[in-house]
Amino acid sequence: LQSRIEAMQDGIVPFDAKGLAALHTETLRLSRLIGQIERLAETEADPLPMRHEVVALDEVARDAQATLGPAFEMRGLSLEADLHLAHGWGDRDAVSQVVTNLLSNSLKYAPDRSTVRLSTASAGGAARLTVRDDGEALTAPERTRVFDRFYRGPDAARKSGGAGLGLTIARNLMQALEGGLELDQDDAGALATAA
């Protein structure tokens, strides 16, 4: 960003609408990255301040589906939901962030024209949310690193502009809520479960 601005100032690169659009795009990307890093720092704070309230996980999931549904359509993905009553104790904003991060991850990496499935249920006294997509199987080394901060798989640069923070933030939030976040795989694709 700095070098492009300096090139414009020096007359090496034209100062025109196309150049400004590129600067704007880069500024937005940096703003998102800073926001993600700030959120990561918040999730790693000790102690992480959380409100304690009854959270209807199915309602949070329904809101996330409504918000992200158009982005899934634009990517040619189907977002199916099987939402059953599921109440838990926690912080609604934190839970909403977890659901959004899991869906955003599938939005970035699910194969074109595939289906992402979002479901909620109550099991064993816990509210459970699952996001399943038809993504490629991760290798054993990738599976051990998928929740590491800034980790991006080998094809990530080609598939998305993410920074490798979404799953780290989701995991940290679930730990702060005294819950868990697991990644599982089977022949049908990737499965992320928050409980």
PDB file of C-alpha atoms in Angstrom:
ATOM      1  CA  LEU A   1       0.000   0.000   0.000  1.00  0.00           C
ATOM      2  CA  GLN A   2       2.801   2.384   0.923  1.00  0.00           C
ATOM      3  CA  SER A   3       4.830   1.605  -2.193  1.00  0.00           C
ATOM      4  CA  ARG A   4       1.807   2.054  -4.474  1.00  0.00           C
ATOM      5  CA  ILE A   5       1.030   5.446  -2.915  1.00  0.00           C
ATOM      6  CA  GLU A   6       4.659   6.505  -3.278  1.00  0.00           C
ATOM      7  CA  ALA A   7       4.661   5.344  -6.913  1.00  0.00           C
ATOM      8  CA  MET A   8       1.570   7.484  -7.535  1.00  0.00           C
ATOM      9  CA  GLN A   9       3.220  10.465  -5.827  1.00  0.00           C
ATOM     10  CA  ASP A  10       6.323  10.018  -7.983  1.00  0.00           C
ATOM     11  CA  GLY A  11       4.268   9.672 -11.181  1.00  0.00           C
ATOM     12  CA  ILE A  12       5.461   6.105 -11.834  1.00  0.00           C
ATOM     13  CA  VAL A  13       1.929   4.701 -11.461  1.00  0.00           C
ATOM     14  CA  PRO A  14      -1.030   6.734 -12.733  1.00  0.00           C
ATOM     15  CA  PHE A  15      -3.253   8.382 -10.150  1.00  0.00           C
ATOM     16  CA  ASP A  16      -6.581   7.252 -11.594  1.00  0.00           C
ATOM     17  CA  ALA A  17      -9.806   5.457 -10.683  1.00  0.00           C
ATOM     18  CA  LYS A  18      -8.276   2.012 -11.205  1.00  0.00           C
ATOM     19  CA  GLY A  19      -5.339   2.837  -8.923  1.00  0.00           C
ATOM     20  CA  LEU A  20      -7.645   4.263  -6.263  1.00  0.00           C
ATOM     21  CA  ALA A  21      -9.838   1.151  -6.447  1.00  0.00           C
ATOM     22  CA  ALA A  22      -6.774  -1.033  -5.833  1.00  0.00           C
ATOM     23  CA  LEU A  23      -5.780   1.122  -2.850  1.00  0.00           C
ATOM     24  CA  HIS A  24      -9.321   0.934  -1.504  1.00  0.00           C
ATOM     25  CA  THR A  25      -9.420  -2.857  -1.824  1.00  0.00           C
ATOM     26  CA  GLU A  26      -6.104  -3.178   0.002  1.00  0.00           C
ATOM     27  CA  THR A  27      -7.255  -0.796   2.738  1.00  0.00           C
ATOM     28  CA  LEU A  28     -10.387  -2.895   3.301  1.00  0.00           C
ATOM     29  CA  ARG A  29      -8.293  -6.068   3.470  1.00  0.00           C
ATOM     30  CA  LEU A  30      -5.973  -4.521   6.050  1.00  0.00           C
ATOM     31  CA  SER A  31      -8.943  -3.273   8.054  1.00  0.00           C
ATOM     32  CA  ARG A  32     -10.419  -6.804   8.154  1.00  0.00           C
ATOM     33  CA  LEU A  33      -7.052  -8.238   9.175  1.00  0.00           C
ATOM     34  CA  ILE A  34      -6.648  -5.713  11.986  1.00  0.00           C
ATOM     35  CA  GLY A  35     -10.166  -6.472  13.177  1.00  0.00           C
ATOM     36  CA  GLN A  36      -9.407 -10.202  13.209  1.00  0.00           C
ATOM     37  CA  ILE A  37      -6.164  -9.673  15.112  1.00  0.00           C
ATOM     38  CA  GLU A  38      -7.966  -7.484  17.655  1.00  0.00           C
ATOM     39  CA  ARG A  39     -10.631 -10.164  18.072  1.00  0.00           C
ATOM     40  CA  LEU A  40      -7.939 -12.822  18.482  1.00  0.00           C
ATOM     41  CA  ALA A  41      -6.259 -10.719  21.176  1.00  0.00           C
ATOM     42  CA  GLU A  42      -9.612 -10.383  22.931  1.00  0.00           C
ATOM     43  CA  THR A  43     -10.186 -14.136  22.852  1.00  0.00           C
ATOM     44  CA  GLU A  44      -6.729 -14.772  24.321  1.00  0.00           C
ATOM     45  CA  ALA A  45      -7.174 -12.237  27.140  1.00  0.00           C
ATOM     46  CA  ASP A  46      -7.191 -13.667  30.649  1.00  0.00           C
ATOM     47  CA  PRO A  47      -9.915 -13.660  31.763  1.00  0.00           C
ATOM     48  CA  LEU A  48     -12.047 -13.119  28.693  1.00  0.00           C
ATOM     49  CA  PRO A  49     -15.127 -11.135  29.784  1.00  0.00           C
ATOM     50  CA  MET A  50     -18.310 -12.985  28.893  1.00  0.00           C
ATOM     51  CA  ARG A  51     -21.952 -12.305  29.644  1.00  0.00           C
ATOM     52  CA  HIS A  52     -23.809 -15.266  31.072  1.00  0.00           C
ATOM     53  CA  GLU A  53     -27.254 -15.714  29.623  1.00  0.00           C
ATOM     54  CA  VAL A  54     -29.444 -18.374  28.096  1.00  0.00           C
ATOM     55  CA  VAL A  55     -28.629 -18.581  24.399  1.00  0.00           C
ATOM     56  CA  ALA A  56     -30.939 -20.214  21.862  1.00  0.00           C
ATOM     57  CA  LEU A  57     -28.326 -21.747  19.572  1.00  0.00           C
ATOM     58  CA  ASP A  58     -30.936 -22.531  16.922  1.00  0.00           C
ATOM     59  CA  GLU A  59     -31.904 -18.832  16.763  1.00  0.00           C
ATOM     60  CA  VAL A  60     -28.266 -17.745  16.499  1.00  0.00           C
ATOM     61  CA  ALA A  61     -27.769 -20.256  13.686  1.00  0.00           C
ATOM     62  CA  ARG A  62     -30.920 -19.053  11.907  1.00  0.00           C
ATOM     63  CA  ASP A  63     -29.673 -15.441  12.097  1.00  0.00           C
ATOM     64  CA  ALA A  64     -26.276 -16.467  10.697  1.00  0.00           C
ATOM     65  CA  GLN A  65     -27.966 -18.387   7.880  1.00  0.00           C
ATOM     66  CA  ALA A  66     -30.045 -15.318   6.973  1.00  0.00           C
ATOM     67  CA  THR A  67     -27.001 -13.050   7.074  1.00  0.00           C
ATOM     68  CA  LEU A  68     -24.604 -15.271   5.123  1.00  0.00           C
ATOM     69  CA  GLY A  69     -27.139 -16.946   2.835  1.00  0.00           C
ATOM     70  CA  PRO A  70     -26.710 -14.407   0.006  1.00  0.00           C
ATOM     71  CA  ALA A  71     -22.907 -14.864   0.060  1.00  0.00           C
ATOM     72  CA  PHE A  72     -23.390 -18.631  -0.268  1.00  0.00           C
ATOM     73  CA  GLU A  73     -25.732 -18.095  -3.215  1.00  0.00           C
ATOM     74  CA  MET A  74     -23.233 -15.774  -4.896  1.00  0.00           C
ATOM     75  CA  ARG A  75     -20.583 -18.500  -4.596  1.00  0.00           C
ATOM     76  CA  GLY A  76     -22.950 -21.092  -6.021  1.00  0.00           C
ATOM     77  CA  LEU A  77     -23.194 -22.991  -2.740  1.00  0.00           C
ATOM     78  CA  SER A  78     -26.313 -24.338  -1.111  1.00  0.00           C
ATOM     79  CA  LEU A  79     -26.690 -23.617   2.616  1.00  0.00           C
ATOM     80  CA  GLU A  80     -29.098 -26.107   4.170  1.00  0.00           C
ATOM     81  CA  ALA A  81     -30.243 -25.882   7.778  1.00  0.00           C
ATOM     82  CA  ASP A  82     -31.663 -28.492  10.125  1.00  0.00           C
ATOM     83  CA  LEU A  83     -32.212 -26.414  13.258  1.00  0.00           C
ATOM     84  CA  HIS A  84     -33.688 -27.977  16.364  1.00  0.00           C
ATOM     85  CA  LEU A  85     -34.322 -26.315  19.702  1.00  0.00           C
ATOM     86  CA  ALA A  86     -30.981 -26.040  21.497  1.00  0.00           C
ATOM     87  CA  HIS A  87     -30.442 -23.812  24.527  1.00  0.00           C
ATOM     88  CA  GLY A  88     -27.148 -23.260  26.277  1.00  0.00           C
ATOM     89  CA  TRP A  89     -25.608 -20.933  28.818  1.00  0.00           C
ATOM     90  CA  GLY A  90     -23.153 -18.397  27.477  1.00  0.00           C
ATOM     91  CA  ASP A  91     -22.547 -15.131  25.672  1.00  0.00           C
ATOM     92  CA  ARG A  92     -24.781 -14.653  22.613  1.00  0.00           C
ATOM     93  CA  ASP A  93     -22.285 -12.390  20.821  1.00  0.00           C
ATOM     94  CA  ALA A  94     -19.464 -14.902  21.305  1.00  0.00           C
ATOM     95  CA  VAL A  95     -21.646 -17.789  20.130  1.00  0.00           C
ATOM     96  CA  SER A  96     -22.719 -15.760  17.104  1.00  0.00           C
ATOM     97  CA  GLN A  97     -19.055 -15.095  16.269  1.00  0.00           C
ATOM     98  CA  VAL A  98     -18.296 -18.838  16.455  1.00  0.00           C
ATOM     99  CA  VAL A  99     -21.181 -19.715  14.124  1.00  0.00           C
ATOM    100  CA  THR A 100     -20.209 -16.954  11.685  1.00  0.00           C
ATOM    101  CA  ASN A 101     -16.565 -18.055  11.663  1.00  0.00           C
ATOM    102  CA  LEU A 102     -17.457 -21.696  11.007  1.00  0.00           C
ATOM    103  CA  LEU A 103     -19.832 -20.794   8.185  1.00  0.00           C
ATOM    104  CA  SER A 104     -17.334 -18.303   6.734  1.00  0.00           C
ATOM    105  CA  ASN A 105     -14.703 -21.020   6.686  1.00  0.00           C
ATOM    106  CA  SER A 106     -17.014 -23.297   4.699  1.00  0.00           C
ATOM    107  CA  LEU A 107     -17.936 -20.390   2.441  1.00  0.00           C
ATOM    108  CA  LYS A 108     -14.264 -19.935   1.570  1.00  0.00           C
ATOM    109  CA  TYR A 109     -13.214 -23.553   1.161  1.00  0.00           C
ATOM    110  CA  ALA A 110     -16.224 -25.695   0.189  1.00  0.00           C
ATOM    111  CA  PRO A 111     -16.073 -26.918  -3.418  1.00  0.00           C
ATOM    112  CA  ASP A 112     -18.092 -24.964  -5.986  1.00  0.00           C
ATOM    113  CA  ARG A 113     -21.733 -26.015  -6.403  1.00  0.00           C
ATOM    114  CA  SER A 114     -21.649 -28.104  -3.218  1.00  0.00           C
ATOM    115  CA  THR A 115     -23.839 -28.064  -0.120  1.00  0.00           C
ATOM    116  CA  VAL A 116     -22.991 -26.797   3.353  1.00  0.00           C
ATOM    117  CA  ARG A 117     -25.178 -28.165   6.139  1.00  0.00           C
ATOM    118  CA  LEU A 118     -25.848 -26.267   9.354  1.00  0.00           C
ATOM    119  CA  SER A 119     -27.562 -28.076  12.209  1.00  0.00           C
ATOM    120  CA  THR A 120     -28.334 -27.634  15.893  1.00  0.00           C
ATOM    121  CA  ALA A 121     -29.458 -30.110  18.522  1.00  0.00           C
ATOM    122  CA  SER A 122     -29.457 -30.771  22.237  1.00  0.00           C
ATOM    123  CA  ALA A 123     -27.485 -33.806  23.310  1.00  0.00           C
ATOM    124  CA  GLY A 124     -26.337 -34.917  26.734  1.00  0.00           C
ATOM    125  CA  GLY A 125     -27.391 -31.654  28.359  1.00  0.00           C
ATOM    126  CA  ALA A 126     -25.368 -29.549  25.905  1.00  0.00           C
ATOM    127  CA  ALA A 127     -26.375 -27.427  22.951  1.00  0.00           C
ATOM    128  CA  ARG A 128     -24.534 -28.568  19.836  1.00  0.00           C
ATOM    129  CA  LEU A 129     -24.015 -26.870  16.477  1.00  0.00           C
ATOM    130  CA  THR A 130     -22.529 -28.622  13.475  1.00  0.00           C
ATOM    131  CA  VAL A 131     -21.318 -27.226  10.159  1.00  0.00           C
ATOM    132  CA  ARG A 132     -20.616 -29.868   7.521  1.00  0.00           C
ATOM    133  CA  ASP A 133     -19.226 -29.223   4.078  1.00  0.00           C
ATOM    134  CA  ASP A 134     -17.885 -31.283   1.204  1.00  0.00           C
ATOM    135  CA  GLY A 135     -14.377 -29.875   1.485  1.00  0.00           C
ATOM    136  CA  GLU A 136     -11.250 -31.789   0.669  1.00  0.00           C
ATOM    137  CA  ALA A 137      -9.831 -34.111   3.292  1.00  0.00           C
ATOM    138  CA  LEU A 138      -7.055 -32.615   5.377  1.00  0.00           C
ATOM    139  CA  THR A 139      -3.770 -34.426   5.793  1.00  0.00           C
ATOM    140  CA  ALA A 140      -2.711 -35.505   9.290  1.00  0.00           C
ATOM    141  CA  PRO A 141      -0.268 -32.556   9.635  1.00  0.00           C
ATOM    142  CA  GLU A 142      -2.973 -30.111   8.484  1.00  0.00           C
ATOM    143  CA  ARG A 143      -5.429 -31.541  11.008  1.00  0.00           C
ATOM    144  CA  THR A 144      -3.032 -30.838  13.870  1.00  0.00           C
ATOM    145  CA  ARG A 145      -2.574 -27.226  12.730  1.00  0.00           C
ATOM    146  CA  VAL A 146      -6.057 -26.213  11.560  1.00  0.00           C
ATOM    147  CA  PHE A 147      -6.788 -24.252  14.782  1.00  0.00           C
ATOM    148  CA  ASP A 148      -3.332 -22.613  14.945  1.00  0.00           C
ATOM    149  CA  ARG A 149      -3.294 -18.877  14.475  1.00  0.00           C
ATOM    150  CA  PHE A 150      -2.358 -17.731  10.970  1.00  0.00           C
ATOM    151  CA  TYR A 151      -2.372 -21.312   9.666  1.00  0.00           C
ATOM    152  CA  ARG A 152      -3.679 -21.557   6.127  1.00  0.00           C
ATOM    153  CA  GLY A 153      -3.663 -24.749   4.123  1.00  0.00           C
ATOM    154  CA  PRO A 154      -1.589 -25.084   0.962  1.00  0.00           C
ATOM    155  CA  ASP A 155      -4.480 -24.044  -1.315  1.00  0.00           C
ATOM    156  CA  ALA A 156      -5.709 -21.187   0.900  1.00  0.00           C
ATOM    157  CA  ALA A 157      -4.027 -18.395  -1.056  1.00  0.00           C
ATOM    158  CA  ARG A 158      -5.707 -19.623  -4.222  1.00  0.00           C
ATOM    159  CA  LYS A 159      -9.134 -20.064  -2.637  1.00  0.00           C
ATOM    160  CA  SER A 160      -9.501 -17.118  -0.251  1.00  0.00           C
ATOM    161  CA  GLY A 161      -8.015 -13.957   1.135  1.00  0.00           C
ATOM    162  CA  GLY A 162      -8.385 -15.151   4.738  1.00  0.00           C
ATOM    163  CA  ALA A 163      -5.678 -14.588   7.321  1.00  0.00           C
ATOM    164  CA  GLY A 164      -5.916 -17.935   9.115  1.00  0.00           C
ATOM    165  CA  LEU A 165      -7.549 -16.524  12.245  1.00  0.00           C
ATOM    166  CA  GLY A 166     -11.229 -17.509  12.013  1.00  0.00           C
ATOM    167  CA  LEU A 167     -10.965 -21.028  13.418  1.00  0.00           C
ATOM    168  CA  THR A 168      -8.465 -19.921  16.079  1.00  0.00           C
ATOM    169  CA  ILE A 169     -10.873 -17.243  17.272  1.00  0.00           C
ATOM    170  CA  ALA A 170     -13.800 -19.699  17.219  1.00  0.00           C
ATOM    171  CA  ARG A 171     -11.850 -22.252  19.271  1.00  0.00           C
ATOM    172  CA  ASN A 172     -10.729 -19.639  21.807  1.00  0.00           C
ATOM    173  CA  LEU A 173     -14.271 -18.354  22.209  1.00  0.00           C
ATOM    174  CA  MET A 174     -15.610 -21.860  22.761  1.00  0.00           C
ATOM    175  CA  GLN A 175     -12.936 -22.507  25.394  1.00  0.00           C
ATOM    176  CA  ALA A 176     -13.856 -19.237  27.131  1.00  0.00           C
ATOM    177  CA  LEU A 177     -17.475 -20.422  27.111  1.00  0.00           C
ATOM    178  CA  GLU A 178     -16.303 -23.690  28.711  1.00  0.00           C
ATOM    179  CA  GLY A 179     -17.335 -25.562  25.603  1.00  0.00           C
ATOM    180  CA  GLY A 180     -15.411 -27.202  22.827  1.00  0.00           C
ATOM    181  CA  LEU A 181     -14.851 -27.040  19.100  1.00  0.00           C
ATOM    182  CA  GLU A 182     -13.904 -30.157  17.165  1.00  0.00           C
ATOM    183  CA  LEU A 183     -13.006 -30.788  13.564  1.00  0.00           C
ATOM    184  CA  ASP A 184     -13.831 -34.192  12.186  1.00  0.00           C
ATOM    185  CA  GLN A 185     -13.695 -35.699   8.735  1.00  0.00           C
ATOM    186  CA  ASP A 186     -15.314 -38.558   6.985  1.00  0.00           C
ATOM    187  CA  ASP A 187     -15.858 -39.518   3.373  1.00  0.00           C
ATOM    188  CA  ALA A 188     -18.545 -36.830   3.085  1.00  0.00           C
ATOM    189  CA  GLY A 189     -16.203 -33.957   3.946  1.00  0.00           C
ATOM    190  CA  ALA A 190     -15.300 -31.759   6.891  1.00  0.00           C
ATOM    191  CA  LEU A 191     -17.397 -31.510  10.030  1.00  0.00           C
ATOM    192  CA  ALA A 192     -16.971 -28.784  12.663  1.00  0.00           C
ATOM    193  CA  THR A 193     -18.931 -29.195  15.884  1.00  0.00           C
ATOM    194  CA  ALA A 194     -19.261 -26.619  18.656  1.00  0.00           C
ATOM    195  CA  ALA A 195     -20.804 -27.702  21.947  1.00  0.00           C
TER     196      ALA A 195
END
